[in-house]
Short mmCIF file of C-alpha atoms in Angstrom, two decimals:
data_model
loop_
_atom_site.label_atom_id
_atom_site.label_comp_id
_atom_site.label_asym_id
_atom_site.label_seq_id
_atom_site.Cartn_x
_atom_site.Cartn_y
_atom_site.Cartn_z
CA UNK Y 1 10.02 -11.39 18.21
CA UNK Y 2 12.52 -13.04 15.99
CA UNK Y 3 12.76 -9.83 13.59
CA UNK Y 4 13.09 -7.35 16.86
CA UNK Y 5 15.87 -9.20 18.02
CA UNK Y 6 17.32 -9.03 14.43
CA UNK Y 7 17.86 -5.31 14.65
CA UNK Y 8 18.57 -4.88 18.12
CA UNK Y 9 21.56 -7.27 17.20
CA UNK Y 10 22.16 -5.01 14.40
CA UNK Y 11 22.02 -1.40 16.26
CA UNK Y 12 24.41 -3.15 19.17
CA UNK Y 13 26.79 -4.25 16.25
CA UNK Y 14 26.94 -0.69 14.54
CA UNK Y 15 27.08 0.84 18.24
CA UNK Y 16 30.47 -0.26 18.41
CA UNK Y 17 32.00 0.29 15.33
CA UNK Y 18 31.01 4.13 15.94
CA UNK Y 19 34.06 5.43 17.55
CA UNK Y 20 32.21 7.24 20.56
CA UNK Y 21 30.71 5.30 23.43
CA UNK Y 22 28.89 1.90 23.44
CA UNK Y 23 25.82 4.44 24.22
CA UNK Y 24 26.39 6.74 21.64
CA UNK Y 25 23.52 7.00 18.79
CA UNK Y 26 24.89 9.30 16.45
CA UNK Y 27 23.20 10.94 13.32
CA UNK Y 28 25.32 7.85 11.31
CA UNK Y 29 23.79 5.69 13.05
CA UNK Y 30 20.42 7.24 12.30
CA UNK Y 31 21.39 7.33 8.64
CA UNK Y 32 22.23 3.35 8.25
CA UNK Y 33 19.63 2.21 9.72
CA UNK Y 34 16.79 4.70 8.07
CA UNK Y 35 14.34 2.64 5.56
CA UNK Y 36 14.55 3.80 1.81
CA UNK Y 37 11.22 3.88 0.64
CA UNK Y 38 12.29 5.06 -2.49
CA UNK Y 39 11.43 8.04 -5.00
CA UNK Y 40 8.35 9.41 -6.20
CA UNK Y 41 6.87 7.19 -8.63
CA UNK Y 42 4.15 10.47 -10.16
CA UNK Y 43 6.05 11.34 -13.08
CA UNK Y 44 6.25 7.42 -14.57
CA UNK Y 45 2.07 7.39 -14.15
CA UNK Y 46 -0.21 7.30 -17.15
CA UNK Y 47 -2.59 9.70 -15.34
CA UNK Y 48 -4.47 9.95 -18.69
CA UNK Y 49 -5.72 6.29 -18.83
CA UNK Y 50 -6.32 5.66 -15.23
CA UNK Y 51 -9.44 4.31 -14.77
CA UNK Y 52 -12.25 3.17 -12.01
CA UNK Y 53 -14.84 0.97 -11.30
CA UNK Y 54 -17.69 1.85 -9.04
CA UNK Y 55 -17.03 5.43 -9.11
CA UNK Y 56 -19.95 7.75 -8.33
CA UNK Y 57 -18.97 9.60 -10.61
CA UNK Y 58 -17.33 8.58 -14.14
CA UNK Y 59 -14.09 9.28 -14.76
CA UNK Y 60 -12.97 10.78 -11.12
CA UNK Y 61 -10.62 7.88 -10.55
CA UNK Y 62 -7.22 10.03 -11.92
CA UNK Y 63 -8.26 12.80 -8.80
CA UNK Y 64 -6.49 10.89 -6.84
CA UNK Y 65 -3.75 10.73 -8.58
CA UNK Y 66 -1.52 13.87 -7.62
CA UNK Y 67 1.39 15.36 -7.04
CA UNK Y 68 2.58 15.15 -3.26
CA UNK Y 69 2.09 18.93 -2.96
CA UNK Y 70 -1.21 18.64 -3.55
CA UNK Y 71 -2.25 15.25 -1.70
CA UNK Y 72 -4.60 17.52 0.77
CA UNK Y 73 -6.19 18.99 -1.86
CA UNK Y 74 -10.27 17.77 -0.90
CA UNK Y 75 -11.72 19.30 -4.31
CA UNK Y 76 -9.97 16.53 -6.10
CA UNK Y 77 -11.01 13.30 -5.25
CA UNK Y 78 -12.77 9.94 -6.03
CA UNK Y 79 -16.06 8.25 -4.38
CA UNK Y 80 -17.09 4.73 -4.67
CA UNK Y 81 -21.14 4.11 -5.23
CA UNK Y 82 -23.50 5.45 -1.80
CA UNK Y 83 -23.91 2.55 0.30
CA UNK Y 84 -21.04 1.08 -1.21
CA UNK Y 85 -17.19 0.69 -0.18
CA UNK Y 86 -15.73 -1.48 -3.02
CA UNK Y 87 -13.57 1.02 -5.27
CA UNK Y 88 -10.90 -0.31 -7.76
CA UNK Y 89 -8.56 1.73 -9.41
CA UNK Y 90 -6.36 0.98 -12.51
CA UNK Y 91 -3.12 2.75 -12.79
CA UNK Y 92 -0.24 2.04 -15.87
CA UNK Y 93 2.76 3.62 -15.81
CA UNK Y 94 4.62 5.14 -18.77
CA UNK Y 95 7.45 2.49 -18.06
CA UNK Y 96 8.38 -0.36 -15.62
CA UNK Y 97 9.18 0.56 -12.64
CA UNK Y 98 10.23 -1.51 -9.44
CA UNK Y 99 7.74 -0.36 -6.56
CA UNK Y 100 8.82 -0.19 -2.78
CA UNK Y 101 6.29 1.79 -0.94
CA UNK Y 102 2.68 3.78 -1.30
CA UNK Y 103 0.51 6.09 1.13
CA UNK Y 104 -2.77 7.21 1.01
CA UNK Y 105 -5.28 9.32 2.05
CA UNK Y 106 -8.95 8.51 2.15
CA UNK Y 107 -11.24 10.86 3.28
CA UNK Y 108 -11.78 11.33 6.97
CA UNK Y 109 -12.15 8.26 9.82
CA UNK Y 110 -15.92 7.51 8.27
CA UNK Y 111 -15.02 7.31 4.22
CA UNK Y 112 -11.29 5.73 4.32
CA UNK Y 113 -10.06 2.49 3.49
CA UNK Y 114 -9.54 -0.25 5.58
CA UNK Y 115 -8.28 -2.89 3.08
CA UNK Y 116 -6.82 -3.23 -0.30
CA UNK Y 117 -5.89 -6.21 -2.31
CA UNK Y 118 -3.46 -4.93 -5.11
CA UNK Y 119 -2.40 -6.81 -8.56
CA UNK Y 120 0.59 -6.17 -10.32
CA UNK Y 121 0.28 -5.94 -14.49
CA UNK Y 122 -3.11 -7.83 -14.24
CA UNK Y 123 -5.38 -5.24 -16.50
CA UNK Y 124 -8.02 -7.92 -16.77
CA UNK Y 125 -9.30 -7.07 -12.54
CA UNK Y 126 -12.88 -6.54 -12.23
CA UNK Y 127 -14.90 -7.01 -9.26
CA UNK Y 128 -15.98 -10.34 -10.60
CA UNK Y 129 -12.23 -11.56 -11.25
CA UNK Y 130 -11.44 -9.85 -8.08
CA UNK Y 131 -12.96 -13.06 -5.91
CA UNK Y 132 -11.14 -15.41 -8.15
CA UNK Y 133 -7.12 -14.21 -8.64
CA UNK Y 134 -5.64 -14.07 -6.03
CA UNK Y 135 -3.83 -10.09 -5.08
CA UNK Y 136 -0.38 -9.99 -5.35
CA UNK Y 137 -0.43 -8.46 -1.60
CA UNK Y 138 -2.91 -7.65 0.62
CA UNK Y 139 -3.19 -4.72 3.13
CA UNK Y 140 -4.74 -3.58 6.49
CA UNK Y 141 -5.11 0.02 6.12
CA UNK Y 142 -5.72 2.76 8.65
CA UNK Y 143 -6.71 6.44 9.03
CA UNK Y 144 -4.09 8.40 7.51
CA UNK Y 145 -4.72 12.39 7.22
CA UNK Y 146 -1.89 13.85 5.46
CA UNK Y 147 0.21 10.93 3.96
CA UNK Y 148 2.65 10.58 6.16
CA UNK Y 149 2.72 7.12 6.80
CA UNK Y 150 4.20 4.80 4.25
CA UNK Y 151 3.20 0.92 3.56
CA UNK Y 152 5.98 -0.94 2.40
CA UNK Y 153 5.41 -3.79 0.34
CA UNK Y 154 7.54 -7.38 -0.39
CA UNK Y 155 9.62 -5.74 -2.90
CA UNK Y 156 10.61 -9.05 -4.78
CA UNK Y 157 6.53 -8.90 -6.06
CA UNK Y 158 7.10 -5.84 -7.10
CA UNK Y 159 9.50 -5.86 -9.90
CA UNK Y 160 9.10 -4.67 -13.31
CA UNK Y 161 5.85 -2.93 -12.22
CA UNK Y 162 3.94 -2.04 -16.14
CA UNK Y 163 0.88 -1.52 -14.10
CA UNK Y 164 -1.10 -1.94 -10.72
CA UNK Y 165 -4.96 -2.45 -10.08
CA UNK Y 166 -6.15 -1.62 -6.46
CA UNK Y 167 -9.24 -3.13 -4.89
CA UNK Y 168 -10.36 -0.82 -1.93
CA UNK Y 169 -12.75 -1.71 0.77
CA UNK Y 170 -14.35 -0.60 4.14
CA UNK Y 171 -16.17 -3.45 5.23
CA UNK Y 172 -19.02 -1.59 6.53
CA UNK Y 173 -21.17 -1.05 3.25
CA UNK Y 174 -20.43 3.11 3.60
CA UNK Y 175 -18.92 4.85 0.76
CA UNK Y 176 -14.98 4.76 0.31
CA UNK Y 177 -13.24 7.80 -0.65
CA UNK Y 178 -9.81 8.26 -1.54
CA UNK Y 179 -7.88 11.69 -1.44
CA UNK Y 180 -4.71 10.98 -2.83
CA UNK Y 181 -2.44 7.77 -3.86
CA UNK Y 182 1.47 7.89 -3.97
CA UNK Y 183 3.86 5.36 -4.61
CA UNK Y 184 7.57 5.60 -4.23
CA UNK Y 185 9.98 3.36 -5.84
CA UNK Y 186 12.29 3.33 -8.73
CA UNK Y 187 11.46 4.02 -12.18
CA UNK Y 188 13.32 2.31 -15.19
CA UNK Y 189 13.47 3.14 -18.99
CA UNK Y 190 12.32 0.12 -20.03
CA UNK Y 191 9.15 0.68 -22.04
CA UNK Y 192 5.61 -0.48 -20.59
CA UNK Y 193 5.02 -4.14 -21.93
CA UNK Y 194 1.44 -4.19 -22.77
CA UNK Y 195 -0.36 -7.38 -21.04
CA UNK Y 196 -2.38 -8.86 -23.70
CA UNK Y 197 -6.01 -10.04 -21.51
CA UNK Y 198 -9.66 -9.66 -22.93
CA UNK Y 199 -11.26 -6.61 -21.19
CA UNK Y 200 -12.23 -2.98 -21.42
CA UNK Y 201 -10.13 -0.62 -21.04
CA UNK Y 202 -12.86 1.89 -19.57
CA UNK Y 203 -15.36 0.29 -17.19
CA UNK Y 204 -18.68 -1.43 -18.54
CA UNK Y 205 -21.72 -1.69 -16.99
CA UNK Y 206 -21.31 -5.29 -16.84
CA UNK Y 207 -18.10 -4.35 -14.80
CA UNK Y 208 -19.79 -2.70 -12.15
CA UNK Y 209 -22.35 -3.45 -9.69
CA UNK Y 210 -26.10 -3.67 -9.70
CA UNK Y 211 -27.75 -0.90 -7.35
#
């Protein structure tokens, strides 16, 4: 309620420096009070060495990772285990970057996400470190069929981004499926710190779970 009132004070305050009527709601309105999510993050992603755990199939974690053009594209994808909805996917970026937004699709109403806990620069996640570290944010997710809708996250987490680990979930026990990931932000040229932790850089069988 608080935050509500917060812009409506705001849209009456820019109402009236517009030179038109107290009623008008010009396009500069429109403009100053639109949210910048930010630009595409794609071309600072290390598609090469993203990785998954609990894939059904080895090594189909980077299908996800796309250009926007081709975020409907259903050939390309990644499946977590049958009878299984955890899914976590590793992606590094190239360099740091300062992230302010992401979308994704996941399949259709039965295969998408409903939660995701995500990390920043922690390449040590598993699904056994998963329980114990707590996510740098956490996220309700819901049916999303072509990407539109952006999630915004607490940008002040999100600074100097070398790297993000996302732990998907359904809740029901069915498989997870993910179409397409895109994140929107703002790249920098500062080089990708490495973060030194003991782990694998490609999953394990230790790293995933017993079926």
């Amino acid at each position: 309620e608080v935050q509500v009132r917060k812009w409506t004070s705001l849209s009456i305050k820019m109402r009236r420096r517009c030179s038109h009527t107290f009623q008008c709601s010009c396009a500069w309105e429109a403009k100053e009070t639109e949210v910048d999510y930010g630009e595409t993050l794609y071309p600072f992603i290390n598609r090469d060495q993203v990785y998954g755990l609990n894939e059904r199939k080895k090594g189909t974690a980077k299908n996800c990772i796309k250009a926007y053009a081709d975020r409907l594209d259903e050939k390309a994808v990644v499946k977590s285990m049958r009878n299984d909805s955890d899914l976590i996917i590793h992606v590094p970026f190239t360099a740091q970057v300062k992230l302010r937004s992401f979308s994704v699709i996941g399949g259709d109403e039965h295969s998408c996400p409903t939660t995701l806990k995500m990390w920043k620069n922690r390449d040590d996640i598993d699904f056994e470190s998963a329980e114990d570290v707590s996510c740098t944010q956490k996220f309700e997710l819901t049916y999303d069929k072509d990407g539109s809708f952006q999630y915004q996250v607490k940008r002040f987490k999100f600074q100097n981004v070398a790297s993000l680990t996302l732990f998907f979930s359904r809740g029901d026990g069915e498989s997870t499926q993910i179409d397409y990931l895109g994140f929107k932000g703002e790249g920098t040229k500062d080089k990708r710190q490495i973060v030194e932790a003991v782990y694998e850089a490609r999953a394990l069988e230790s790293d995933h779970k017993s079926f």
